[in-house]
Every structure is written in C-alpha cells, then in structure tokens.
PDB file of C-alpha atoms in Angstrom:
ATOM      1  CA  MET Y   1      20.673  45.758  50.249  1.00 90.00           C
ATOM      2  CA  PHE Y   2      18.207  42.885  50.836  1.00 91.00           C
ATOM      3  CA  ILE Y   3      19.012  41.230  47.389  1.00 90.00           C
ATOM      4  CA  ALA Y   4      22.694  41.828  48.304  1.00 88.00           C
ATOM      5  CA  VAL Y   5      22.134  39.779  51.611  1.00 88.00           C
ATOM      6  CA  ALA Y   6      20.393  37.141  49.876  1.00 89.00           C
ATOM      7  CA  ASN Y   7      22.665  36.511  47.195  1.00 87.00           C
ATOM      8  CA  SER Y   8      25.619  36.348  49.474  1.00 85.00           C
ATOM      9  CA  GLY Y   9      24.032  34.455  52.532  1.00 86.00           C
ATOM     10  CA  SER Y  10      25.433  36.812  55.158  1.00 87.00           C
ATOM     11  CA  PHE Y  11      25.455  40.695  56.315  1.00 87.00           C
ATOM     12  CA  ALA Y  12      29.094  40.597  56.031  1.00 87.00           C
ATOM     13  CA  GLY Y  13      29.225  39.493  52.664  1.00 85.00           C
ATOM     14  CA  ALA Y  14      26.367  41.868  51.442  1.00 86.00           C
ATOM     15  CA  ALA Y  15      28.254  44.798  53.576  1.00 87.00           C
ATOM     16  CA  GLU Y  16      31.626  43.873  51.923  1.00 86.00           C
ATOM     17  CA  LYS Y  17      29.963  44.294  48.448  1.00 82.00           C
ATOM     18  CA  LEU Y  18      28.340  47.294  49.101  1.00 83.00           C
ATOM     19  CA  HIS Y  19      30.942  49.182  50.932  1.00 83.00           C
ATOM     20  CA  LEU Y  20      29.140  49.542  54.069  1.00 86.00           C
ATOM     21  CA  THR Y  21      29.455  48.335  57.551  1.00 89.00           C
ATOM     22  CA  ARG Y  22      27.881  44.569  59.027  1.00 88.00           C
ATOM     23  CA  SER Y  23      25.895  46.630  61.597  1.00 89.00           C
ATOM     24  CA  ALA Y  24      24.505  48.960  59.036  1.00 89.00           C
ATOM     25  CA  VAL Y  25      22.982  46.446  56.790  1.00 89.00           C
ATOM     26  CA  SER Y  26      21.933  44.596  59.661  1.00 89.00           C
ATOM     27  CA  LYS Y  27      20.182  47.736  61.160  1.00 92.00           C
ATOM     28  CA  THR Y  28      18.690  48.100  57.449  1.00 92.00           C
ATOM     29  CA  ILE Y  29      17.410  44.545  57.271  1.00 91.00           C
ATOM     30  CA  ALA Y  30      15.701  44.914  60.502  1.00 92.00           C
ATOM     31  CA  ARG Y  31      13.935  48.127  59.537  1.00 92.00           C
ATOM     32  CA  LEU Y  32      12.506  46.515  56.301  1.00 93.00           C
ATOM     33  CA  GLU Y  33      11.447  43.480  58.043  1.00 92.00           C
ATOM     34  CA  SER Y  34       9.712  45.855  60.863  1.00 92.00           C
ATOM     35  CA  LYS Y  35       7.982  47.764  58.077  1.00 92.00           C
ATOM     36  CA  ILE Y  36       6.620  44.851  55.955  1.00 92.00           C
ATOM     37  CA  GLY Y  37       5.865  42.976  58.936  1.00 93.00           C
ATOM     38  CA  VAL Y  38       7.657  39.693  58.271  1.00 92.00           C
ATOM     39  CA  THR Y  39      10.772  37.924  59.181  1.00 93.00           C
ATOM     40  CA  LEU Y  40      13.085  37.365  55.854  1.00 92.00           C
ATOM     41  CA  PHE Y  41      15.874  35.244  57.141  1.00 91.00           C
ATOM     42  CA  GLN Y  42      16.573  32.776  59.530  1.00 89.00           C
ATOM     43  CA  ARG Y  43      19.915  34.382  61.374  1.00 86.00           C
ATOM     44  CA  THR Y  44      22.687  32.165  62.862  1.00 81.00           C
ATOM     45  CA  THR Y  45      26.256  33.337  63.582  1.00 72.00           C
ATOM     46  CA  ARG Y  46      27.677  32.451  60.432  1.00 73.00           C
ATOM     47  CA  LYS Y  47      24.800  32.867  57.850  1.00 78.00           C
ATOM     48  CA  GLN Y  48      21.477  34.065  56.850  1.00 83.00           C
ATOM     49  CA  SER Y  49      19.122  32.108  54.844  1.00 88.00           C
ATOM     50  CA  LEU Y  50      15.748  33.153  53.530  1.00 91.00           C
ATOM     51  CA  THR Y  51      12.628  32.026  54.983  1.00 92.00           C
ATOM     52  CA  ASP Y  52       9.598  31.210  53.090  1.00 91.00           C
ATOM     53  CA  GLU Y  53       8.319  34.527  53.027  1.00 92.00           C
ATOM     54  CA  GLY Y  54      11.848  36.079  52.197  1.00 90.00           C
ATOM     55  CA  GLN Y  55      12.167  33.673  49.326  1.00 91.00           C
ATOM     56  CA  LEU Y  56       8.743  35.233  47.585  1.00 92.00           C
ATOM     57  CA  PHE Y  57       9.665  38.535  48.579  1.00 93.00           C
ATOM     58  CA  TYR Y  58      13.617  37.966  46.956  1.00 90.00           C
ATOM     59  CA  GLU Y  59      11.571  36.488  43.535  1.00 89.00           C
ATOM     60  CA  HIS Y  60       9.647  39.732  43.053  1.00 91.00           C
ATOM     61  CA  CYS Y  61      12.197  42.251  44.447  1.00 90.00           C
ATOM     62  CA  HIS Y  62      14.246  40.412  41.606  1.00 86.00           C
ATOM     63  CA  ARG Y  63      12.511  40.677  38.721  1.00 86.00           C
ATOM     64  CA  ALA Y  64      11.608  44.356  39.808  1.00 89.00           C
ATOM     65  CA  LEU Y  65      15.442  45.236  40.071  1.00 86.00           C
ATOM     66  CA  ASN Y  66      15.807  43.390  36.537  1.00 81.00           C
ATOM     67  CA  GLU Y  67      13.042  46.103  35.435  1.00 82.00           C
ATOM     68  CA  ILE Y  68      14.529  49.075  36.564  1.00 84.00           C
ATOM     69  CA  GLN Y  69      17.871  47.761  34.763  1.00 78.00           C
ATOM     70  CA  ARG Y  70      16.203  46.881  31.468  1.00 75.00           C
ATOM     71  CA  ALA Y  71      14.759  50.566  31.504  1.00 76.00           C
ATOM     72  CA  GLN Y  72      17.779  52.010  31.636  1.00 73.00           C
ATOM     73  CA  ASP Y  73      19.505  49.815  29.105  1.00 70.00           C
ATOM     74  CA  ILE Y  74      16.773  51.381  26.969  1.00 68.00           C
ATOM     75  CA  LEU Y  75      17.377  54.926  27.889  1.00 67.00           C
ATOM     76  CA  ASN Y  76      21.205  54.132  27.416  1.00 63.00           C
ATOM     77  CA  GLU Y  77      20.750  52.317  24.146  1.00 59.00           C
ATOM     78  CA  GLY Y  78      21.405  55.824  22.016  1.00 57.00           C
ATOM     79  CA  LYS Y  79      24.662  56.283  23.719  1.00 57.00           C
ATOM     80  CA  ILE Y  80      26.121  52.698  24.321  1.00 65.00           C
ATOM     81  CA  GLN Y  81      26.911  50.873  21.523  1.00 76.00           C
ATOM     82  CA  VAL Y  82      26.193  46.810  21.034  1.00 85.00           C
ATOM     83  CA  SER Y  83      29.813  45.187  21.099  1.00 87.00           C
ATOM     84  CA  GLY Y  84      31.792  42.014  21.623  1.00 91.00           C
ATOM     85  CA  CYS Y  85      31.927  38.644  20.180  1.00 94.00           C
ATOM     86  CA  LEU Y  86      27.991  36.991  20.420  1.00 95.00           C
ATOM     87  CA  ARG Y  87      28.567  33.182  20.196  1.00 95.00           C
ATOM     88  CA  VAL Y  88      25.432  31.462  19.293  1.00 96.00           C
ATOM     89  CA  SER Y  89      24.474  27.640  19.020  1.00 96.00           C
ATOM     90  CA  VAL Y  90      21.680  26.710  16.557  1.00 95.00           C
ATOM     91  CA  PRO Y  91      20.242  23.492  14.383  1.00 91.00           C
ATOM     92  CA  VAL Y  92      22.231  22.629  11.524  1.00 89.00           C
ATOM     93  CA  LEU Y  93      19.152  23.442   8.893  1.00 88.00           C
ATOM     94  CA  PHE Y  94      16.789  25.654  10.481  1.00 90.00           C
ATOM     95  CA  GLY Y  95      19.975  27.587  11.818  1.00 92.00           C
ATOM     96  CA  HIS Y  96      21.014  27.974   7.931  1.00 90.00           C
ATOM     97  CA  LEU Y  97      17.559  29.008   6.983  1.00 87.00           C
ATOM     98  CA  CYS Y  98      16.104  30.859   9.435  1.00 89.00           C
ATOM     99  CA  ILE Y  99      18.396  32.170  12.168  1.00 94.00           C
ATOM    100  CA  ALA Y 100      21.836  33.068  10.578  1.00 95.00           C
ATOM    101  CA  PRO Y 101      20.265  35.427   7.911  1.00 93.00           C
ATOM    102  CA  LEU Y 102      18.643  37.417  10.849  1.00 95.00           C
ATOM    103  CA  LEU Y 103      21.727  37.237  13.349  1.00 96.00           C
ATOM    104  CA  THR Y 104      23.595  38.486  10.237  1.00 96.00           C
ATOM    105  CA  GLU Y 105      21.324  41.661   9.620  1.00 95.00           C
ATOM    106  CA  LEU Y 106      22.329  42.545  13.189  1.00 94.00           C
ATOM    107  CA  VAL Y 107      25.497  42.314  12.991  1.00 94.00           C
ATOM    108  CA  GLN Y 108      25.795  44.382  10.020  1.00 94.00           C
ATOM    109  CA  SER Y 109      23.656  46.941  11.646  1.00 91.00           C
ATOM    110  CA  HIS Y 110      25.989  46.988  14.608  1.00 91.00           C
ATOM    111  CA  PRO Y 111      29.690  47.670  13.443  1.00 90.00           C
ATOM    112  CA  ASN Y 112      31.101  46.916  16.817  1.00 91.00           C
ATOM    113  CA  LEU Y 113      29.307  43.684  17.327  1.00 93.00           C
ATOM    114  CA  GLN Y 114      31.183  40.109  16.118  1.00 95.00           C
ATOM    115  CA  LEU Y 115      28.933  36.920  15.062  1.00 95.00           C
ATOM    116  CA  GLU Y 116      30.151  33.451  15.788  1.00 96.00           C
ATOM    117  CA  ILE Y 117      27.721  30.465  14.696  1.00 96.00           C
ATOM    118  CA  SER Y 118      28.090  26.884  15.944  1.00 95.00           C
ATOM    119  CA  PHE Y 119      25.627  24.729  13.446  1.00 94.00           C
ATOM    120  CA  ASN Y 120      24.895  21.622  15.627  1.00 88.00           C
ATOM    121  CA  ASP Y 121      21.819  19.322  16.040  1.00 85.00           C
ATOM    122  CA  ARG Y 122      23.075  18.173  20.082  1.00 83.00           C
ATOM    123  CA  ALA Y 123      22.102  20.220  23.088  1.00 83.00           C
ATOM    124  CA  VAL Y 124      25.491  22.129  23.681  1.00 86.00           C
ATOM    125  CA  ASP Y 125      26.261  23.197  27.287  1.00 87.00           C
ATOM    126  CA  LEU Y 126      25.905  26.773  27.031  1.00 90.00           C
ATOM    127  CA  ILE Y 127      28.183  27.649  30.180  1.00 85.00           C
ATOM    128  CA  GLU Y 128      30.842  25.130  29.588  1.00 84.00           C
ATOM    129  CA  ASP Y 129      30.873  25.516  25.810  1.00 89.00           C
ATOM    130  CA  GLY Y 130      31.025  29.483  26.041  1.00 90.00           C
ATOM    131  CA  PHE Y 131      27.811  30.105  24.461  1.00 93.00           C
ATOM    132  CA  ASP Y 132      25.621  33.356  25.022  1.00 94.00           C
ATOM    133  CA  PHE Y 133      22.472  31.614  23.653  1.00 95.00           C
ATOM    134  CA  ALA Y 134      21.088  28.558  21.721  1.00 95.00           C
ATOM    135  CA  ILE Y 135      18.409  27.725  20.007  1.00 95.00           C
ATOM    136  CA  ARG Y 136      16.447  24.492  20.580  1.00 93.00           C
ATOM    137  CA  ILE Y 137      13.885  22.561  18.870  1.00 90.00           C
ATOM    138  CA  GLY Y 138      11.521  20.542  20.718  1.00 85.00           C
ATOM    139  CA  ALA Y 139      10.328  20.569  24.566  1.00 83.00           C
ATOM    140  CA  LEU Y 140      12.381  21.608  27.006  1.00 82.00           C
ATOM    141  CA  PRO Y 141      13.154  19.914  30.453  1.00 78.00           C
ATOM    142  CA  GLU Y 142      10.815  20.687  33.271  1.00 69.00           C
ATOM    143  CA  ARG Y 143      13.955  21.586  35.432  1.00 59.00           C
ATOM    144  CA  SER Y 144      16.310  23.403  33.968  1.00 65.00           C
ATOM    145  CA  SER Y 145      19.093  26.391  34.823  1.00 73.00           C
ATOM    146  CA  LEU Y 146      17.880  28.237  31.749  1.00 82.00           C
ATOM    147  CA  ILE Y 147      16.149  31.158  30.756  1.00 87.00           C
ATOM    148  CA  ALA Y 148      13.304  30.305  27.795  1.00 90.00           C
ATOM    149  CA  ARG Y 149      11.487  32.332  25.151  1.00 91.00           C
ATOM    150  CA  GLN Y 150       9.263  30.044  22.516  1.00 90.00           C
ATOM    151  CA  LEU Y 151       9.874  31.841  19.376  1.00 90.00           C
ATOM    152  CA  GLY Y 152       7.304  30.030  17.736  1.00 87.00           C
ATOM    153  CA  GLU Y 153       6.387  26.131  16.493  1.00 86.00           C
ATOM    154  CA  HIS Y 154       7.165  24.249  13.318  1.00 83.00           C
ATOM    155  CA  THR Y 155       4.696  21.095  11.518  1.00 87.00           C
ATOM    156  CA  MET Y 156       6.113  17.891  10.617  1.00 90.00           C
ATOM    157  CA  VAL Y 157       4.883  16.210   7.841  1.00 92.00           C
ATOM    158  CA  PHE Y 158       4.973  12.587   6.102  1.00 94.00           C
ATOM    159  CA  CYS Y 159       6.592  12.889   2.147  1.00 95.00           C
ATOM    160  CA  ALA Y 160       7.900  10.845  -0.265  1.00 95.00           C
ATOM    161  CA  SER Y 161       8.476  10.874  -4.376  1.00 96.00           C
ATOM    162  CA  ALA Y 162       6.187  10.380  -6.952  1.00 95.00           C
ATOM    163  CA  ASP Y 163       8.034   7.459  -7.943  1.00 95.00           C
ATOM    164  CA  TYR Y 164       8.296   5.955  -4.915  1.00 95.00           C
ATOM    165  CA  LEU Y 165       4.575   5.946  -4.406  1.00 95.00           C
ATOM    166  CA  ARG Y 166       4.303   4.906  -7.802  1.00 94.00           C
ATOM    167  CA  CYS Y 167       6.125   1.286  -6.893  1.00 94.00           C
ATOM    168  CA  HIS Y 168       5.053   1.126  -3.471  1.00 93.00           C
ATOM    169  CA  GLY Y 169       1.528   2.835  -3.178  1.00 93.00           C
ATOM    170  CA  GLU Y 170      -0.042   5.564  -0.703  1.00 92.00           C
ATOM    171  CA  PRO Y 171      -0.044   4.987   2.720  1.00 91.00           C
ATOM    172  CA  ASN Y 172      -3.226   5.983   4.680  1.00 88.00           C
ATOM    173  CA  THR Y 173      -3.682   4.636   8.005  1.00 88.00           C
ATOM    174  CA  LYS Y 174      -0.880   3.773  10.715  1.00 89.00           C
ATOM    175  CA  ASP Y 175      -0.693  -0.006   9.438  1.00 89.00           C
ATOM    176  CA  ASP Y 176       0.146   1.205   6.260  1.00 90.00           C
ATOM    177  CA  LEU Y 177       2.812   3.606   7.186  1.00 89.00           C
ATOM    178  CA  SER Y 178       4.708   0.774   9.136  1.00 89.00           C
ATOM    179  CA  GLU Y 179       5.253  -1.264   6.125  1.00 90.00           C
ATOM    180  CA  HIS Y 180       6.608   0.997   3.861  1.00 92.00           C
ATOM    181  CA  HIS Y 181      10.523   1.648   3.842  1.00 92.00           C
ATOM    182  CA  ALA Y 182      11.659   4.746   5.642  1.00 94.00           C
ATOM    183  CA  VAL Y 183      14.664   7.359   5.193  1.00 94.00           C
ATOM    184  CA  ALA Y 184      14.487   7.946   8.985  1.00 93.00           C
ATOM    185  CA  TYR Y 185      16.251  10.688  11.015  1.00 92.00           C
ATOM    186  CA  ILE Y 186      19.069   9.699  14.031  1.00 90.00           C
ATOM    187  CA  HIS Y 187      19.612  12.299  16.604  1.00 82.00           C
ATOM    188  CA  SER Y 188      22.968  11.231  18.740  1.00 78.00           C
ATOM    189  CA  GLY Y 189      22.659   7.715  17.789  1.00 82.00           C
ATOM    190  CA  ILE Y 190      18.730   7.296  18.461  1.00 87.00           C
ATOM    191  CA  LEU Y 191      16.464   6.693  15.596  1.00 89.00           C
ATOM    192  CA  GLN Y 192      13.583   9.194  16.147  1.00 89.00           C
ATOM    193  CA  LYS Y 193      10.001   7.530  16.001  1.00 90.00           C
ATOM    194  CA  TRP Y 194       7.363   9.082  14.112  1.00 92.00           C
ATOM    195  CA  GLN Y 195       4.507  10.801  15.434  1.00 91.00           C
ATOM    196  CA  PHE Y 196       0.814  12.486  13.857  1.00 89.00           C
ATOM    197  CA  ILE Y 197      -2.580  13.140  15.108  1.00 88.00           C
ATOM    198  CA  ASP Y 198      -5.353  10.795  13.628  1.00 83.00           C
ATOM    199  CA  GLU Y 199      -8.789  11.511  12.946  1.00 82.00           C
ATOM    200  CA  ALA Y 200      -9.953  10.758  16.465  1.00 81.00           C
ATOM    201  CA  GLY Y 201      -7.411  13.449  17.524  1.00 83.00           C
ATOM    202  CA  ILE Y 202      -5.009  10.977  19.422  1.00 86.00           C
ATOM    203  CA  LEU Y 203      -1.544  11.194  19.107  1.00 89.00           C
ATOM    204  CA  GLN Y 204       0.071   8.102  17.087  1.00 88.00           C
ATOM    205  CA  GLU Y 205       3.760   6.675  17.485  1.00 90.00           C
ATOM    206  CA  ILE Y 206       5.503   4.482  15.521  1.00 90.00           C
ATOM    207  CA  ARG Y 207       8.914   3.101  14.746  1.00 91.00           C
ATOM    208  CA  PRO Y 208       9.860   3.714  11.248  1.00 89.00           C
ATOM    209  CA  LYS Y 209      10.918   0.277   9.090  1.00 86.00           C
ATOM    210  CA  ALA Y 210      14.346   2.347   8.347  1.00 88.00           C
ATOM    211  CA  LYS Y 211      15.740   1.347   5.280  1.00 83.00           C
ATOM    212  CA  ILE Y 212      18.272   4.292   5.695  1.00 92.00           C
ATOM    213  CA  MET Y 213      18.997   6.559   8.441  1.00 94.00           C
ATOM    214  CA  MET Y 214      20.592   9.691   8.410  1.00 92.00           C
ATOM    215  CA  ASP Y 215      21.589  12.091  11.359  1.00 89.00           C
ATOM    216  CA  ASP Y 216      21.301  14.841   8.721  1.00 89.00           C
ATOM    217  CA  MET Y 217      17.674  15.865   7.666  1.00 90.00           C
ATOM    218  CA  GLN Y 218      18.752  17.717   4.334  1.00 91.00           C
ATOM    219  CA  ALA Y 219      20.108  14.514   3.706  1.00 94.00           C
ATOM    220  CA  VAL Y 220      16.744  12.538   4.531  1.00 94.00           C
ATOM    221  CA  ALA Y 221      14.986  15.048   2.027  1.00 94.00           C
ATOM    222  CA  ASP Y 222      17.487  14.307  -0.532  1.00 95.00           C
ATOM    223  CA  ALA Y 223      17.152  10.582  -0.010  1.00 96.00           C
ATOM    224  CA  ALA Y 224      13.143  10.852   0.075  1.00 95.00           C
ATOM    225  CA  MET Y 225      13.297  12.846  -3.801  1.00 96.00           C
ATOM    226  CA  ARG Y 226      15.635  10.026  -5.183  1.00 95.00           C
ATOM    227  CA  GLY Y 227      13.046   7.562  -3.979  1.00 94.00           C
ATOM    228  CA  ALA Y 228      14.366   6.015  -1.400  1.00 93.00           C
ATOM    229  CA  GLY Y 229      11.441   6.066   1.152  1.00 94.00           C
ATOM    230  CA  ILE Y 230       9.170   8.014   3.023  1.00 95.00           C
ATOM    231  CA  ALA Y 231      10.498  10.672   4.998  1.00 95.00           C
ATOM    232  CA  TRP Y 232       9.004  12.737   8.263  1.00 94.00           C
ATOM    233  CA  LEU Y 233      10.105  16.276   7.699  1.00 93.00           C
ATOM    234  CA  PRO Y 234       9.759  19.443   9.118  1.00 90.00           C
ATOM    235  CA  TYR Y 235       7.210  21.409   6.568  1.00 89.00           C
ATOM    236  CA  TRP Y 236       9.802  24.783   6.565  1.00 86.00           C
ATOM    237  CA  LEU Y 237      12.506  22.828   4.646  1.00 89.00           C
ATOM    238  CA  VAL Y 238      10.532  20.507   2.299  1.00 91.00           C
ATOM    239  CA  ARG Y 239       7.601  23.142   1.033  1.00 88.00           C
ATOM    240  CA  GLU Y 240       9.246  24.418  -2.119  1.00 89.00           C
ATOM    241  CA  GLN Y 241       9.868  20.850  -2.568  1.00 93.00           C
ATOM    242  CA  ILE Y 242       6.287  19.831  -2.019  1.00 92.00           C
ATOM    243  CA  ALA Y 243       5.133  22.777  -4.307  1.00 90.00           C
ATOM    244  CA  GLN Y 244       7.488  21.929  -7.022  1.00 93.00           C
ATOM    245  CA  GLY Y 245       6.444  18.103  -7.468  1.00 93.00           C
ATOM    246  CA  LYS Y 246       9.706  16.502  -6.331  1.00 95.00           C
ATOM    247  CA  LEU Y 247       7.965  15.523  -3.166  1.00 95.00           C
ATOM    248  CA  LYS Y 248       4.300  14.563  -2.071  1.00 95.00           C
ATOM    249  CA  GLN Y 249       2.663  14.808   0.942  1.00 93.00           C
ATOM    250  CA  VAL Y 250       0.987  11.534   2.323  1.00 92.00           C
ATOM    251  CA  MET Y 251      -1.293  10.570   5.267  1.00 89.00           C
ATOM    252  CA  LYS Y 252      -2.896  13.590   4.406  1.00 85.00           C
ATOM    253  CA  ASN Y 253      -6.063  12.661   6.657  1.00 82.00           C
ATOM    254  CA  THR Y 254      -3.957  13.030   9.808  1.00 81.00           C
ATOM    255  CA  SER Y 255      -2.506  16.263  11.313  1.00 81.00           C
ATOM    256  CA  GLY Y 256       0.945  17.013  11.945  1.00 78.00           C
ATOM    257  CA  VAL Y 257       2.845  17.167  15.246  1.00 82.00           C
ATOM    258  CA  ASN Y 258       3.824  20.607  16.392  1.00 85.00           C
ATOM    259  CA  PHE Y 259       7.329  21.206  18.202  1.00 87.00           C
ATOM    260  CA  PRO Y 260       7.917  24.480  19.898  1.00 90.00           C
ATOM    261  CA  ILE Y 261      11.096  26.599  18.930  1.00 92.00           C
ATOM    262  CA  SER Y 262      13.021  28.522  22.058  1.00 93.00           C
ATOM    263  CA  VAL Y 263      15.795  30.696  22.428  1.00 94.00           C
ATOM    264  CA  VAL Y 264      17.459  29.721  25.907  1.00 93.00           C
ATOM    265  CA  TRP Y 265      20.168  31.316  27.577  1.00 92.00           C
ATOM    266  CA  PRO Y 266      21.962  30.894  30.617  1.00 87.00           C
ATOM    267  CA  TYR Y 267      20.195  32.672  34.295  1.00 82.00           C
ATOM    268  CA  THR Y 268      21.889  35.762  34.663  1.00 77.00           C
ATOM    269  CA  GLN Y 269      21.245  38.833  36.597  1.00 71.00           C
ATOM    270  CA  ARG Y 270      21.970  41.208  34.234  1.00 77.00           C
ATOM    271  CA  LEU Y 271      21.224  40.009  30.174  1.00 83.00           C
ATOM    272  CA  PRO Y 272      24.290  41.459  28.535  1.00 88.00           C
ATOM    273  CA  LEU Y 273      23.151  44.152  25.686  1.00 88.00           C
ATOM    274  CA  LYS Y 274      24.595  42.064  22.903  1.00 92.00           C
ATOM    275  CA  VAL Y 275      22.411  38.909  24.211  1.00 93.00           C
ATOM    276  CA  ARG Y 276      19.495  41.321  24.785  1.00 91.00           C
ATOM    277  CA  VAL Y 277      19.226  42.676  21.041  1.00 92.00           C
ATOM    278  CA  ALA Y 278      19.994  39.600  19.329  1.00 95.00           C
ATOM    279  CA  VAL Y 279      17.105  37.714  21.318  1.00 94.00           C
ATOM    280  CA  ASP Y 280      14.585  40.859  20.817  1.00 93.00           C
ATOM    281  CA  LYS Y 281      15.373  40.617  16.817  1.00 94.00           C
ATOM    282  CA  LEU Y 282      14.482  37.166  16.753  1.00 94.00           C
ATOM    283  CA  LEU Y 283      11.638  37.219  18.976  1.00 91.00           C
ATOM    284  CA  ALA Y 284      10.225  40.340  16.500  1.00 90.00           C
ATOM    285  CA  GLU Y 285      10.877  38.879  13.306  1.00 91.00           C
ATOM    286  CA  LEU Y 286      10.858  35.137  13.288  1.00 89.00           C
ATOM    287  CA  PRO Y 287       7.544  34.183  14.863  1.00 84.00           C
ATOM    288  CA  GLU Y 288       6.501  36.685  11.496  1.00 81.00           C
ATOM    289  CA  LYS Y 289       8.371  33.898   9.214  1.00 77.00           C
ATOM    290  CA  LEU Y 290       7.375  30.673  10.974  1.00 78.00           C
ATOM    291  CA  VAL Y 291       3.589  31.906  10.498  1.00 72.00           C
ATOM    292  CA  LEU Y 292       4.274  32.612   7.271  1.00 70.00           C
ATOM    293  CA  ILE Y 293       5.387  29.155   6.292  1.00 65.00           C
ATOM    294  CA  GLU Y 294       2.731  27.440   8.438  1.00 61.00           C
ATOM    295  CA  SER Y 295       0.235  29.526   6.903  1.00 59.00           C
ATOM    296  CA  VAL Y 296       1.079  28.331   3.247  1.00 49.00           C
ATOM    297  CA  PHE Y 297       0.559  24.570   5.085  1.00 45.00           C
ATOM    298  CA  ASP Y 298      -2.575  25.261   6.361  1.00 48.00           C
ATOM    299  CA  GLU Y 299      -3.590  26.709   3.142  1.00 51.00           C
ATOM    300  CA  SER Y 300      -2.418  23.934   1.456  1.00 50.00           C
ATOM    301  CA  GLN Y 301      -4.515  21.519   4.063  1.00 50.00           C
ATOM    302  CA  ALA Y 302      -7.492  22.985   3.476  1.00 45.00           C
ATOM    303  CA  ASN Y 303      -7.086  22.346  -0.440  1.00 48.00           C
ATOM    304  CA  ILE Y 304      -6.619  19.129   0.127  1.00 43.00           C
ATOM    305  CA  THR Y 305      -9.859  18.524   2.469  1.00 43.00           C
ATOM    306  CA  ARG Y 306     -11.946  20.732  -0.521  1.00 43.00           C
TER     307      ARG Y 306
END
C-alpha cells in the first residue's frame, strides 16, 4: 500500500488502484509511520509527496517487492511459457558475431517466442523505438533512465597488413603512429580518436591521420588487410586474421584500451519474462565467450613479451 501511494502521489489514487477507501489507505499509512517511527509523506490537501526518509524507505521496499516478484516468476517458470516478440537493438558486427547466435538459440528453445533484431551502431531510444533491450559498447551516461548490466569488456588493438608495414615501417611510439596512414572508424559522422596505454601506464589519445574513413568496422578491417593503412579495431573482430597472418599487430609495447559491453533496458517495476530469460542467457554465456577471446589475446601478448 505504501508503494501504491508513493507511485500515485495521493491516497485517493492508491485507494482507486487497490479498490479500497481513501480512509483505509490513510489509516494504514499512519499505522506504518507510527510503527517505524518516521514520517513517510508530506501531506497536502491534494497530494502526498515522499519525505527524505520516505524516499529511502521506498527504494528498499521497491527492491524487496521486485525480489518477491522474481521469486514468483522463478516458481512459475515451469508453468508459464515464454512468449511474445522480443525486439532487440545490437551493434552491427558484435551483434552478428556474438549476440545473434545466443538469442537465436534462445528462440529455438521457446516455441512461442519471436525475435526481431535491429543491427545498428547508433544508440537508439529504447522506449520511443519500441525495443525491449539493447547492447551498448563503451561507457554509459552517468545519469540514465535505463537499467544496465555489464556483460564483459573487449580490448582494442592496432593492426596493419604485412605489405603495408614493409613499405612504411612499423610504428613503436605515439609520434610514429601519428605519421602513418590510418583506416579510421567514424561513428555518427564523428572520427573516433585512437587510444592506448603507454609503458608508463598513462592513457594516450591521438587523432589518426585518416586516409580512409568508414562507418563499418568490418570494412575498416578489410581495407587494412588490403594494405590501406593502420587500423584500431576490437580484438574479437581481427584475432583470426592476426592468427592467419592477414594482419599484424603493431604498437606491441603498449596496452590496449578496454571498453565495457552492457545490456540496457528501460526501467520497469516488473521485467517481462521474455526479457528476463534473454538477459539471463546473455549474462550466463556471453562473459565466458569474451573471456575466452581475451585470454587468447593475453597469451599472445605474453608470447610477444617473452
């Protein structure tokens, strides 16, 4: 009843929602305040707003109710079939390689569940565009109306073809790197700066001398393999090409920058079952895949050091 009053902003609104009288709601809240010894609401003739203590109490009560609902959902999983259309927004390449296979497996195990994936590198408006959740790479805004869970992180590496390096030499310093031709990635029309951590542990950033700019990372990798210049790309995208000798990692004396990978969804009092099972699958299986990829990178770095 306390949560209902806080959400509606009035005893009358809560009473209507709970099919009770306003007097019954008011008396129950008064008994609650007396029991815990604090004033939860500032009362006026038209509305009731939470006090500071009430806001704190609300946050804890809200989490408690969500946990109760989650427990009920778990008990009902064997009785309720996951159904509906799951609409998801994912980055183009990461979505193709890492997210789509997992969600496809999920849909195949739930006959009444449908899947619609939008591959797009822009940050969509989940509510306005009607998506259940999205995968985001990079730091999230500090203030957001979205709920986020980190799935893992990926490492960026500098790489180029052997032919390019034979013609132009291999960079070893920030100044060297700045002079090389770059195949750069642009996002929303903005050239993405290159970053790395130098031997002193300091984050360095440069604006690449871009000879070619593209808004698709696979196209950037392809151009780098054709000898167009140095590229800065996620290790998960180019690890096979590096292993096969189609690309060669450069700037080995520096450390790659890691970017978080998160799943985000709009805040809701009760997470739909279709969303919860999808998020649970990603949380359970994607981190292991990312750790495996990164462990290969760590092993290669160790071999380079030795």
